[in-house]
Amino acid sequence: MPQQEQEAEVVIIGGGIVGCSAAYYLAKRGVQVALIEKGDIAGEQSSRNWGWVHQQVRHPQIIPLAVMSTEIWAGLEQELGADLEWEQGGNFSLGFDDEDMADFESWCQPAHELGLETAMLTRDEVAGLVPAMSGPWVGAIHVPSDGQASPQLATAAFAAAAERHGARIHTRCAVERIELSAGAVAAVVTEQGRIRTGQVVCAAGAWSARVARPLGLKLPQQSVRSTVVRTAPTEPVTTATAWGDQVTFRQDRQGRFVLAGGGGAVYDLNLDMLRNLRQFLPMAWRNRRWLSIRAGGPLLRDLRTLVPGSPSRRHAWAHLRDIDPAPHRQGARRTIERFRELFPSLAQLPVEHVWAGNIDSTPDQAPALGPVDSLPGFMFATGFSGHGFAMGPGAGKVVSELLLDEGPSIDLRRYRFARFAENDLAPMKARRR
Ligand SMILES: Cc1cc2nc3c(=O)[nH]c(=O)nc-3n(C[C@H](O)[C@H](O)[C@H](O)COP(=O)(O)OP(=O)(O)OC[C@H]3O[C@@H](n4cnc5c(N)ncnc54)[C@H](O)[C@@H]3O)c2cc1C
């Protein structure tokens, strides 16, 4: 418990894949690490995601970290001594018209320049990859080195390996604030005690902006509530992960299809969103076909924290302990319909489970990864915008390199926190499907 903890060289806030992988790489190199998690390990995004380990991303600025991470994933089961259900079956996005294919082509060039092997596939080549699939696609873009793994197993394996190397992990214990001395990080105050430290890594996922705001750091961050569907198991069909017309799929080791993409993505209005409206509205508007804005529980929960003397104000983090967002039922139904159109032979496959998760996103869909120049001892490793399962291993390794080596093994300029204040954001395109 942190009562006895009192001191650590590095305190990591957040027990998702990013925090746990950072704890692993630091502890492995002999650093005294304490990881503090308000709920359970991987209770939020890191266990709720689709399980894609993809480099095929729409935003070239993310590719270097995605490539580095995929190289790590390929040897991760051996590194951590655990079965992660890793499969390197590739990823493809189906194109339905010339515009889709031109979009893919234009993405291939920066991808190749950044060392990523991609291929444009014809309709027949796609059919050869997954013969059970039917539909009016004209071709696809394919990244053969993409893969998939079990979200449930991967973060837990990083946490267990970190502990084996001496990291101390405290769950169901929120970080309430960070104390400074002479303008630098001096301690972390948790629900269960204070830990003296000169270095904090903020890997708090969707809550990083709230952790950092009292320090005067404005991280523009907004969550997108996203719904996932899992079917009952069936015979092996494919090891690829794929994006079709309003449906994404992967088949896990048990034969179950994990599906999403049928719309129903929601911006839940909250105080963060009101603060960041100017930065996020353009993206919401561009993607209005599949993204909606709702005012409900999250806004009320935030408003209660403004009432002086209320329990919500005094123990704000306790009210955010276990977040289990409601799935979007209509979106889930549409996902299932699209899946059945794509795989008519699987139309009778029953649905086993539907859930949702809050994807933390930044205005340019790239993470904040690295130190904050204005606050010595504080580092962000957050804002992975729907790609953090894939990039978590690389992000954790980069954190260890930043703290222990001359410099990181990839260029972090595109991920620096200062870009938000400078408005130096990479231009974004709307998602077509
Ligand atoms: C539905 C869905 C599908 C996705 N699909 C994919 C995919 O296929 N591939 C992919 O690469 N990515 C995917 N993502 C994104 C990916 O899951 C995330 O980018 C990644 O898990 C982020 O990891 P993290 O460690 O940064 O955050 P999280 O896993 O969210 O962990 C942050 C942790 O910090 C804790 N925390 C917050 N505040 C405090 C505090 N004050 N004190 C202590 N602890 C605190 C939280 O409780 C949480 O456990 C998906 C996400 C969702 C929701």
CSV table of C-alpha atoms and ligand atoms in Angstrom, one decimal:
chain,number,residue,atom,x,y,z
A,1,MET,CA,0.0,0.0,0.0
A,2,PRO,CA,1.2,3.5,-0.6
A,3,GLN,CA,1.2,4.3,3.2
A,4,GLN,CA,4.4,2.3,3.3
A,5,GLU,CA,5.5,3.4,-0.2
A,6,GLN,CA,6.6,6.9,0.6
A,7,GLU,CA,9.2,7.1,-2.1
A,8,ALA,CA,9.8,6.0,-5.7
A,9,GLU,CA,12.1,7.1,-8.5
A,10,VAL,CA,9.2,7.1,-10.9
A,11,VAL,CA,5.5,7.2,-10.3
A,12,ILE,CA,3.3,6.1,-13.2
A,13,ILE,CA,-0.3,7.2,-13.1
A,14,GLY,CA,-2.6,4.7,-14.8
A,15,GLY,CA,-2.6,0.9,-15.2
A,16,GLY,CA,-3.5,0.6,-18.9
A,17,ILE,CA,-1.2,-0.9,-21.4
A,18,VAL,CA,0.9,2.2,-21.7
A,19,GLY,CA,1.4,2.6,-17.9
A,20,CYS,CA,2.1,-1.1,-17.5
A,21,SER,CA,4.5,-1.3,-20.4
A,22,ALA,CA,6.4,1.8,-19.1
A,23,ALA,CA,6.5,0.2,-15.6
A,24,TYR,CA,7.9,-3.0,-17.2
A,25,TYR,CA,10.7,-1.4,-19.3
A,26,LEU,CA,11.7,0.9,-16.4
A,27,ALA,CA,11.7,-1.8,-13.7
A,28,LYS,CA,13.6,-4.2,-16.0
A,29,ARG,CA,16.4,-1.6,-16.1
A,30,GLY,CA,16.5,-1.3,-12.4
A,31,VAL,CA,14.4,1.8,-11.8
A,32,GLN,CA,12.3,1.9,-8.6
A,33,VAL,CA,8.8,2.3,-10.0
A,34,ALA,CA,5.4,2.7,-8.3
A,35,LEU,CA,2.3,2.4,-10.6
A,36,ILE,CA,-0.9,3.8,-9.3
A,37,GLU,CA,-4.3,2.7,-10.8
A,38,LYS,CA,-7.6,4.1,-9.6
A,39,GLY,CA,-9.5,1.0,-10.5
A,40,ASP,CA,-8.2,-2.4,-11.8
A,41,ILE,CA,-5.4,-3.1,-14.2
A,42,ALA,CA,-6.7,-2.6,-17.8
A,43,GLY,CA,-10.2,-1.7,-16.4
A,44,GLU,CA,-10.7,1.0,-19.1
A,45,GLN,CA,-9.6,1.1,-22.8
A,46,SER,CA,-6.9,-1.5,-22.5
A,47,SER,CA,-9.3,-4.4,-22.0
A,48,ARG,CA,-12.2,-2.9,-24.0
A,49,ASN,CA,-10.5,-2.5,-27.4
A,50,TRP,CA,-10.8,-4.5,-30.6
A,51,GLY,CA,-7.3,-6.1,-30.1
A,52,TRP,CA,-5.9,-4.8,-33.4
A,53,VAL,CA,-2.1,-4.3,-33.6
A,54,HIS,CA,-2.1,-2.2,-36.6
A,55,GLN,CA,0.3,0.1,-38.3
A,56,GLN,CA,-2.3,0.8,-41.0
A,57,VAL,CA,-3.4,4.1,-39.6
A,58,ARG,CA,-4.9,7.1,-41.3
A,59,HIS,CA,-2.4,9.5,-39.9
A,60,PRO,CA,1.2,9.2,-41.1
A,61,GLN,CA,2.5,11.0,-38.0
A,62,ILE,CA,1.7,7.8,-36.0
A,63,ILE,CA,3.5,5.4,-38.2
A,64,PRO,CA,7.0,5.5,-36.7
A,65,LEU,CA,5.7,4.5,-33.2
A,66,ALA,CA,3.3,1.9,-34.7
A,67,VAL,CA,6.2,0.3,-36.6
A,68,MET,CA,8.5,0.3,-33.6
A,69,SER,CA,5.7,-1.3,-31.5
A,70,THR,CA,4.8,-4.0,-34.0
A,71,GLU,CA,8.5,-5.1,-34.0
A,72,ILE,CA,8.2,-5.4,-30.2
A,73,TRP,CA,4.8,-7.2,-30.4
A,74,ALA,CA,6.4,-9.9,-32.7
A,75,GLY,CA,8.7,-11.0,-29.8
A,76,LEU,CA,6.5,-10.0,-26.9
A,77,GLU,CA,5.2,-13.4,-25.8
A,78,GLN,CA,8.8,-14.5,-25.4
A,79,GLU,CA,9.8,-11.2,-23.7
A,80,LEU,CA,7.0,-11.4,-21.1
A,81,GLY,CA,6.8,-15.2,-20.9
A,82,ALA,CA,3.1,-15.2,-21.5
A,83,ASP,CA,0.6,-16.3,-24.1
A,84,LEU,CA,-0.9,-13.1,-25.6
A,85,GLU,CA,-2.8,-14.8,-28.4
A,86,TRP,CA,-0.6,-13.0,-30.8
A,87,GLU,CA,-1.3,-13.6,-34.6
A,88,GLN,CA,0.5,-11.7,-37.3
A,89,GLY,CA,-2.3,-12.2,-39.9
A,90,GLY,CA,-2.2,-8.7,-41.6
A,91,ASN,CA,-4.8,-6.0,-41.8
A,92,PHE,CA,-6.7,-4.8,-44.8
A,93,SER,CA,-9.2,-2.0,-45.5
A,94,LEU,CA,-11.7,-2.6,-48.2
A,95,GLY,CA,-12.2,0.0,-50.9
A,96,PHE,CA,-15.6,0.4,-52.6
A,97,ASP,CA,-14.9,3.0,-55.3
A,98,ASP,CA,-12.1,4.8,-57.0
A,99,GLU,CA,-12.0,7.5,-54.4
A,100,ASP,CA,-11.4,4.9,-51.6
A,101,MET,CA,-8.6,3.4,-53.7
A,102,ALA,CA,-7.0,6.8,-54.4
A,103,ASP,CA,-7.1,7.5,-50.7
A,104,PHE,CA,-5.3,4.3,-50.0
A,105,GLU,CA,-2.7,5.0,-52.7
A,106,SER,CA,-2.0,8.4,-51.3
A,107,TRP,CA,-1.4,6.9,-47.8
A,108,CYS,CA,1.0,4.2,-49.2
A,109,GLN,CA,3.6,6.7,-50.2
A,110,PRO,CA,4.4,8.3,-46.7
A,111,ALA,CA,4.0,4.8,-45.3
A,112,HIS,CA,6.7,3.4,-47.6
A,113,GLU,CA,9.0,6.4,-46.8
A,114,LEU,CA,8.6,5.5,-43.1
A,115,GLY,CA,9.6,1.9,-43.7
A,116,LEU,CA,6.2,0.2,-43.7
A,117,GLU,CA,5.4,-2.4,-46.3
A,118,THR,CA,2.0,-2.0,-47.8
A,119,ALA,CA,0.2,-3.4,-50.8
A,120,MET,CA,-2.8,-2.5,-53.0
A,121,LEU,CA,-4.9,-5.6,-53.6
A,122,THR,CA,-7.4,-6.3,-56.4
A,123,ARG,CA,-10.8,-7.6,-55.8
A,124,ASP,CA,-9.7,-11.2,-56.6
A,125,GLU,CA,-6.7,-10.9,-54.3
A,126,VAL,CA,-9.0,-9.9,-51.4
A,127,ALA,CA,-11.3,-12.8,-52.2
A,128,GLY,CA,-8.3,-15.1,-52.1
A,129,LEU,CA,-7.4,-13.8,-48.6
A,130,VAL,CA,-10.8,-14.4,-47.1
A,131,PRO,CA,-12.9,-16.6,-49.4
A,132,ALA,CA,-16.0,-16.5,-47.1
A,133,MET,CA,-16.4,-12.8,-47.6
A,134,SER,CA,-18.8,-11.3,-50.1
A,135,GLY,CA,-19.7,-7.8,-51.1
A,136,PRO,CA,-19.2,-5.0,-53.7
A,137,TRP,CA,-15.6,-4.1,-52.8
A,138,VAL,CA,-13.2,-3.2,-55.7
A,139,GLY,CA,-9.9,-3.8,-53.8
A,140,ALA,CA,-8.1,-3.1,-50.6
A,141,ILE,CA,-5.0,-1.8,-49.0
A,142,HIS,CA,-3.1,-4.5,-47.1
A,143,VAL,CA,-0.4,-4.3,-44.4
A,144,PRO,CA,0.9,-7.9,-44.0
A,145,SER,CA,2.9,-7.3,-40.8
A,146,ASP,CA,-0.1,-6.0,-38.8
A,147,GLY,CA,-1.4,-8.4,-36.2
A,148,GLN,CA,-3.8,-9.0,-33.3
A,149,ALA,CA,-3.6,-10.0,-29.7
A,150,SER,CA,-5.8,-10.4,-26.6
A,151,PRO,CA,-6.4,-7.1,-24.8
A,152,GLN,CA,-7.3,-9.1,-21.7
A,153,LEU,CA,-4.0,-10.9,-21.6
A,154,ALA,CA,-1.5,-8.3,-22.9
A,155,THR,CA,-1.8,-5.6,-20.2
A,156,ALA,CA,-2.0,-8.1,-17.4
A,157,ALA,CA,1.2,-9.8,-18.7
A,158,PHE,CA,3.1,-6.4,-18.8
A,159,ALA,CA,1.9,-5.7,-15.2
A,160,ALA,CA,3.0,-9.2,-14.0
A,161,ALA,CA,6.4,-8.9,-15.7
A,162,ALA,CA,6.9,-5.4,-14.2
A,163,GLU,CA,6.1,-6.8,-10.8
A,164,ARG,CA,8.6,-9.6,-11.3
A,165,HIS,CA,11.2,-6.9,-11.9
A,166,GLY,CA,10.3,-5.1,-8.7
A,167,ALA,CA,7.7,-2.6,-9.8
A,168,ARG,CA,5.1,-1.9,-7.1
A,169,ILE,CA,1.6,-1.8,-8.5
A,170,HIS,CA,-1.3,-0.3,-6.4
A,171,THR,CA,-4.8,-0.8,-7.7
A,172,ARG,CA,-8.1,0.8,-6.5
A,173,CYS,CA,-6.1,3.8,-5.4
A,174,ALA,CA,-6.5,7.1,-7.4
A,175,VAL,CA,-3.9,9.8,-7.7
A,176,GLU,CA,-5.5,12.9,-6.3
A,177,ARG,CA,-2.9,15.5,-7.0
A,178,ILE,CA,0.8,16.1,-7.8
A,179,GLU,CA,2.8,18.3,-5.5
A,180,LEU,CA,5.5,20.6,-6.8
A,181,SER,CA,8.6,22.1,-5.1
A,182,ALA,CA,10.5,24.9,-6.7
A,183,GLY,CA,8.6,24.5,-9.9
A,184,ALA,CA,9.4,20.7,-10.3
A,185,VAL,CA,7.5,17.5,-9.4
A,186,ALA,CA,8.1,16.6,-5.7
A,187,ALA,CA,5.4,14.1,-4.7
A,188,VAL,CA,2.2,12.3,-5.7
A,189,VAL,CA,-0.7,12.3,-3.4
A,190,THR,CA,-2.9,9.2,-3.7
A,191,GLU,CA,-6.1,8.2,-1.9
A,192,GLN,CA,-4.0,6.1,0.4
A,193,GLY,CA,-1.0,8.3,1.0
A,194,ARG,CA,1.8,10.4,-0.4
A,195,ILE,CA,4.8,9.2,-2.4
A,196,ARG,CA,7.9,11.4,-2.8
A,197,THR,CA,9.2,11.3,-6.3
A,198,GLY,CA,11.0,13.5,-8.8
A,199,GLN,CA,9.4,11.9,-11.9
A,200,VAL,CA,5.7,11.3,-12.8
A,201,VAL,CA,4.6,9.6,-16.0
A,202,CYS,CA,1.0,10.5,-16.7
A,203,ALA,CA,-0.6,7.5,-18.5
A,204,ALA,CA,-4.1,8.1,-17.3
A,205,GLY,CA,-5.8,7.5,-20.6
A,206,ALA,CA,-9.1,9.4,-20.9
A,207,TRP,CA,-8.4,11.2,-17.6
A,208,SER,CA,-5.0,12.6,-18.3
A,209,ALA,CA,-6.3,16.1,-19.0
A,210,ARG,CA,-7.9,16.1,-15.5
A,211,VAL,CA,-4.8,14.8,-13.8
A,212,ALA,CA,-2.7,17.6,-15.5
A,213,ARG,CA,-5.1,20.5,-15.4
A,214,PRO,CA,-4.3,21.5,-11.7
A,215,LEU,CA,-0.7,21.8,-12.8
A,216,GLY,CA,-1.7,24.4,-15.3
A,217,LEU,CA,-1.2,22.0,-18.2
A,218,LYS,CA,-4.0,22.1,-20.8
A,219,LEU,CA,-4.1,18.8,-22.7
A,220,PRO,CA,-6.9,19.0,-25.3
A,221,GLN,CA,-8.5,15.6,-24.9
A,222,GLN,CA,-12.0,14.2,-25.7
A,223,SER,CA,-13.4,10.7,-25.3
A,224,VAL,CA,-15.4,9.0,-28.0
A,225,ARG,CA,-17.7,6.3,-26.6
A,226,SER,CA,-17.4,3.4,-29.0
A,227,THR,CA,-19.3,0.1,-29.0
A,228,VAL,CA,-17.9,-3.4,-29.6
A,229,VAL,CA,-19.8,-6.7,-30.4
A,230,ARG,CA,-18.5,-10.2,-29.9
A,231,THR,CA,-20.0,-13.3,-31.5
A,232,ALA,CA,-20.1,-16.9,-30.3
A,233,PRO,CA,-17.1,-19.0,-31.6
A,234,THR,CA,-17.1,-20.6,-35.0
A,235,GLU,CA,-14.7,-22.4,-37.3
A,236,PRO,CA,-11.4,-20.5,-38.1
A,237,VAL,CA,-12.2,-18.1,-41.0
A,238,THR,CA,-9.3,-15.6,-41.0
A,239,THR,CA,-6.4,-14.4,-38.9
A,240,ALA,CA,-6.5,-11.0,-40.6
A,241,THR,CA,-8.1,-7.9,-39.1
A,242,ALA,CA,-10.1,-5.8,-41.5
A,243,TRP,CA,-12.1,-2.7,-42.0
A,244,GLY,CA,-15.1,-2.9,-44.4
A,245,ASP,CA,-18.2,-0.8,-45.1
A,246,GLN,CA,-19.3,0.2,-41.6
A,247,VAL,CA,-17.9,-3.0,-40.0
A,248,THR,CA,-14.5,-4.0,-38.7
A,249,PHE,CA,-13.7,-7.5,-37.6
A,250,ARG,CA,-11.1,-9.9,-36.2
A,251,GLN,CA,-11.5,-13.5,-35.2
A,252,ASP,CA,-9.9,-14.3,-31.9
A,253,ARG,CA,-8.1,-17.5,-30.9
A,254,GLN,CA,-11.3,-19.0,-29.6
A,255,GLY,CA,-13.0,-18.4,-33.0
A,256,ARG,CA,-15.2,-15.5,-31.8
A,257,PHE,CA,-15.5,-12.5,-34.1
A,258,VAL,CA,-14.9,-9.1,-32.4
A,259,LEU,CA,-16.9,-6.5,-34.4
A,260,ALA,CA,-17.4,-2.7,-34.5
A,261,GLY,CA,-17.7,0.1,-36.9
A,262,GLY,CA,-21.5,0.3,-37.4
A,263,GLY,CA,-21.7,3.9,-36.3
A,264,GLY,CA,-23.0,4.9,-32.9
A,265,ALA,CA,-19.8,6.6,-31.8
A,266,VAL,CA,-20.7,9.2,-29.3
A,267,TYR,CA,-19.0,12.3,-27.8
A,268,ASP,CA,-20.5,12.4,-24.3
A,269,LEU,CA,-20.8,16.0,-23.4
A,270,ASN,CA,-18.8,16.8,-20.2
A,271,LEU,CA,-16.8,19.7,-18.8
A,272,ASP,CA,-13.7,18.7,-20.7
A,273,MET,CA,-15.5,18.8,-23.9
A,274,LEU,CA,-17.0,22.2,-23.2
A,275,ARG,CA,-13.4,23.4,-22.4
A,276,ASN,CA,-12.1,21.9,-25.7
A,277,LEU,CA,-15.1,22.6,-27.9
A,278,ARG,CA,-13.1,24.9,-30.3
A,279,GLN,CA,-10.5,22.2,-30.9
A,280,PHE,CA,-12.8,19.2,-31.3
A,281,LEU,CA,-15.8,20.7,-33.1
A,282,PRO,CA,-14.1,20.7,-36.5
A,283,MET,CA,-13.4,17.0,-36.2
A,284,ALA,CA,-16.9,16.3,-34.9
A,285,TRP,CA,-18.3,18.2,-37.9
A,286,ARG,CA,-16.2,16.4,-40.4
A,287,ASN,CA,-17.2,13.0,-39.0
A,288,ARG,CA,-20.8,13.9,-38.3
A,289,ARG,CA,-22.1,11.0,-40.3
A,290,TRP,CA,-21.0,8.5,-37.7
A,291,LEU,CA,-20.3,10.6,-34.6
A,292,SER,CA,-22.9,12.2,-32.4
A,293,ILE,CA,-22.9,14.4,-29.3
A,294,ARG,CA,-25.0,13.5,-26.3
A,295,ALA,CA,-25.6,15.2,-22.9
A,296,GLY,CA,-26.3,12.8,-20.1
A,297,GLY,CA,-24.7,11.0,-17.2
A,298,PRO,CA,-21.1,12.1,-17.7
A,299,LEU,CA,-22.1,15.8,-17.8
A,300,LEU,CA,-24.2,15.5,-14.6
A,301,ARG,CA,-21.4,13.7,-12.9
A,302,ASP,CA,-19.0,16.5,-13.7
A,303,LEU,CA,-21.5,19.2,-12.7
A,304,ARG,CA,-21.9,17.6,-9.3
A,305,THR,CA,-18.1,18.1,-8.7
A,306,LEU,CA,-18.7,21.8,-9.0
A,307,VAL,CA,-21.1,21.9,-6.0
A,308,PRO,CA,-19.2,23.2,-2.9
A,309,GLY,CA,-19.0,20.7,-0.1
A,310,SER,CA,-20.5,17.8,-2.0
A,311,PRO,CA,-19.0,14.3,-1.8
A,312,SER,CA,-18.5,14.4,-5.6
A,313,ARG,CA,-16.3,17.5,-5.1
A,314,ARG,CA,-14.4,16.1,-2.1
A,315,HIS,CA,-13.8,12.7,-3.6
A,316,ALA,CA,-14.0,13.3,-7.3
A,317,TRP,CA,-11.7,10.4,-8.3
A,318,ALA,CA,-13.7,7.9,-6.2
A,319,HIS,CA,-16.7,8.7,-8.4
A,320,LEU,CA,-14.6,7.8,-11.5
A,321,ARG,CA,-13.3,4.5,-10.1
A,322,ASP,CA,-15.1,1.9,-12.4
A,323,ILE,CA,-16.2,3.3,-15.7
A,324,ASP,CA,-18.4,1.0,-17.7
A,325,PRO,CA,-20.0,3.1,-20.5
A,326,ALA,CA,-23.3,2.0,-22.0
A,327,PRO,CA,-23.1,0.4,-25.5
A,328,HIS,CA,-24.9,2.1,-28.3
A,329,ARG,CA,-27.5,-0.5,-29.1
A,330,GLN,CA,-28.5,0.8,-32.5
A,331,GLY,CA,-24.8,1.0,-33.6
A,332,ALA,CA,-24.3,-2.5,-32.4
A,333,ARG,CA,-27.3,-3.7,-34.4
A,334,ARG,CA,-26.0,-2.0,-37.5
A,335,THR,CA,-22.5,-3.6,-37.0
A,336,ILE,CA,-24.1,-7.0,-36.8
A,337,GLU,CA,-26.2,-6.4,-39.9
A,338,ARG,CA,-23.1,-5.3,-41.9
A,339,PHE,CA,-21.2,-8.3,-40.6
A,340,ARG,CA,-23.9,-10.6,-41.8
A,341,GLU,CA,-24.0,-9.0,-45.2
A,342,LEU,CA,-20.2,-9.4,-45.5
A,343,PHE,CA,-20.3,-13.1,-44.3
A,344,PRO,CA,-23.7,-14.5,-45.3
A,345,SER,CA,-22.6,-18.0,-44.3
A,346,LEU,CA,-22.2,-16.8,-40.7
A,347,ALA,CA,-25.6,-15.0,-40.6
A,348,GLN,CA,-26.8,-17.4,-37.8
A,349,LEU,CA,-23.8,-16.8,-35.6
A,350,PRO,CA,-25.2,-15.7,-32.2
A,351,VAL,CA,-24.0,-12.5,-30.5
A,352,GLU,CA,-22.3,-13.3,-27.1
A,353,HIS,CA,-21.4,-9.9,-25.7
A,354,VAL,CA,-21.7,-6.2,-26.4
A,355,TRP,CA,-19.7,-3.5,-24.5
A,356,ALA,CA,-18.4,0.0,-24.9
A,357,GLY,CA,-15.2,1.9,-24.1
A,358,ASN,CA,-14.2,5.5,-24.1
A,359,ILE,CA,-11.5,6.2,-26.7
A,360,ASP,CA,-9.3,9.1,-25.6
A,361,SER,CA,-8.5,11.3,-28.5
A,362,THR,CA,-6.5,14.4,-29.2
A,363,PRO,CA,-7.3,17.0,-32.0
A,364,ASP,CA,-4.7,15.5,-34.4
A,365,GLN,CA,-5.2,11.9,-33.3
A,366,ALA,CA,-1.5,11.6,-32.2
A,367,PRO,CA,-0.4,11.0,-28.6
A,368,ALA,CA,1.3,13.4,-26.2
A,369,LEU,CA,4.4,11.4,-25.5
A,370,GLY,CA,7.4,13.0,-23.8
A,371,PRO,CA,8.5,15.4,-21.1
A,372,VAL,CA,6.7,18.8,-20.5
A,373,ASP,CA,9.4,21.5,-20.8
A,374,SER,CA,7.7,23.8,-18.5
A,375,LEU,CA,7.4,21.3,-15.6
A,376,PRO,CA,10.5,19.3,-14.8
A,377,GLY,CA,9.7,15.8,-13.7
A,378,PHE,CA,6.4,15.5,-15.5
A,379,MET,CA,6.0,13.4,-18.7
A,380,PHE,CA,2.9,12.5,-20.7
A,381,ALA,CA,2.3,9.1,-22.3
A,382,THR,CA,-1.3,9.5,-23.3
A,383,GLY,CA,-3.8,10.5,-26.0
A,384,PHE,CA,-3.3,7.4,-28.2
A,385,SER,CA,-6.6,8.2,-30.0
A,386,GLY,CA,-7.7,4.6,-30.8
A,387,HIS,CA,-4.2,3.2,-31.5
A,388,GLY,CA,-2.8,2.7,-28.0
A,389,PHE,CA,-3.2,-1.0,-27.8
A,390,ALA,CA,-1.0,-1.4,-30.9
A,391,MET,CA,1.4,1.3,-29.8
A,392,GLY,CA,1.5,0.6,-26.0
A,393,PRO,CA,4.6,-1.5,-26.0
A,394,GLY,CA,6.6,1.1,-28.0
A,395,ALA,CA,5.2,3.9,-25.9
A,396,GLY,CA,6.4,2.2,-22.7
A,397,LYS,CA,9.8,1.5,-24.2
A,398,VAL,CA,10.1,5.2,-25.3
A,399,VAL,CA,9.3,6.3,-21.8
A,400,SER,CA,12.2,4.2,-20.5
A,401,GLU,CA,14.5,5.5,-23.2
A,402,LEU,CA,13.6,9.1,-22.4
A,403,LEU,CA,14.4,8.7,-18.7
A,404,LEU,CA,17.4,6.5,-19.0
A,405,ASP,CA,19.1,7.0,-22.3
A,406,GLU,CA,20.6,9.9,-24.3
A,407,GLY,CA,17.4,10.0,-26.3
A,408,PRO,CA,14.5,8.0,-27.7
A,409,SER,CA,14.9,5.6,-30.6
A,410,ILE,CA,12.3,7.4,-32.7
A,411,ASP,CA,11.7,11.1,-33.4
A,412,LEU,CA,9.0,12.4,-31.0
A,413,ARG,CA,8.5,15.9,-32.4
A,414,ARG,CA,5.0,15.1,-33.7
A,415,TYR,CA,4.1,13.9,-30.2
A,416,ARG,CA,5.3,16.8,-28.2
A,417,PHE,CA,2.8,18.4,-25.7
A,418,ALA,CA,3.7,21.9,-26.8
A,419,ARG,CA,2.2,21.4,-30.3
A,420,PHE,CA,-1.3,22.0,-28.9
A,421,ALA,CA,-0.5,25.4,-27.5
A,422,GLU,CA,1.4,26.3,-30.7
A,423,ASN,CA,-1.5,25.0,-32.8
A,424,ASP,CA,1.1,23.0,-34.8
A,425,LEU,CA,-1.3,20.1,-35.5
A,426,ALA,CA,-1.1,17.8,-38.5
A,427,PRO,CA,-4.2,18.3,-40.8
A,428,MET,CA,-6.9,15.7,-40.4
A,429,LYS,CA,-9.2,14.1,-43.0
A,430,ALA,CA,-12.7,12.8,-42.3
A,431,ARG,CA,-13.1,9.0,-42.2
A,432,ARG,CA,-15.1,8.0,-45.3
A,433,ARG,CA,-16.5,4.7,-43.9
B,1,LIG,C1,-13.8,0.3,-28.0
B,1,LIG,C2,-12.3,0.6,-28.3
B,1,LIG,C3,-11.6,-0.1,-29.3
B,1,LIG,C4,-10.3,0.1,-29.5
B,1,LIG,N1,-9.6,-0.6,-30.4
B,1,LIG,C5,-8.3,-0.5,-30.5
B,1,LIG,C6,-7.5,-1.4,-31.3
B,1,LIG,O1,-8.1,-2.3,-31.9
B,1,LIG,N2,-6.2,-1.2,-31.5
B,1,LIG,C7,-5.5,-0.2,-30.8
B,1,LIG,O2,-4.3,0.0,-31.0
B,1,LIG,N3,-6.2,0.6,-29.9
B,1,LIG,C8,-7.5,0.5,-29.8
B,1,LIG,N4,-8.2,1.3,-28.9
B,1,LIG,C9,-7.5,2.3,-28.2
B,1,LIG,C10,-6.7,1.6,-27.1
B,1,LIG,O3,-7.4,0.7,-26.3
B,1,LIG,C11,-6.1,2.7,-26.2
B,1,LIG,O4,-5.4,3.7,-27.0
B,1,LIG,C12,-5.1,2.1,-25.2
B,1,LIG,O5,-5.7,1.1,-24.4
B,1,LIG,C13,-4.7,3.3,-24.2
B,1,LIG,O6,-4.0,2.7,-23.2
B,1,LIG,P1,-3.7,3.7,-21.9
B,1,LIG,O7,-2.9,2.9,-21.0
B,1,LIG,O8,-3.2,5.0,-22.4
B,1,LIG,O9,-5.1,4.0,-21.3
B,1,LIG,P2,-6.2,3.2,-20.5
B,1,LIG,O10,-6.2,1.7,-20.9
B,1,LIG,O11,-7.5,3.9,-20.6
B,1,LIG,O12,-5.6,3.2,-19.0
B,1,LIG,C14,-5.6,4.4,-18.3
B,1,LIG,C15,-5.7,4.1,-16.9
B,1,LIG,O13,-5.5,5.2,-16.0
B,1,LIG,C16,-6.3,5.1,-14.9
B,1,LIG,N5,-6.4,6.4,-14.2
B,1,LIG,C17,-7.0,7.5,-14.7
B,1,LIG,N6,-6.9,8.5,-13.8
B,1,LIG,C18,-6.3,8.0,-12.8
B,1,LIG,C19,-5.9,8.6,-11.5
B,1,LIG,N7,-6.2,9.8,-11.2
B,1,LIG,N8,-5.3,7.8,-10.6
B,1,LIG,C20,-5.0,6.5,-10.9
B,1,LIG,N9,-5.3,5.9,-12.1
B,1,LIG,C21,-5.9,6.7,-13.0
B,1,LIG,C22,-7.6,4.6,-15.4
B,1,LIG,O14,-8.4,3.9,-14.5
B,1,LIG,C23,-7.1,3.6,-16.5
B,1,LIG,O15,-7.1,2.3,-16.1
B,1,LIG,C24,-9.6,1.1,-28.7
B,1,LIG,C25,-10.2,1.7,-27.6
B,1,LIG,C26,-11.6,1.4,-27.4
B,1,LIG,C27,-12.2,2.0,-26.2
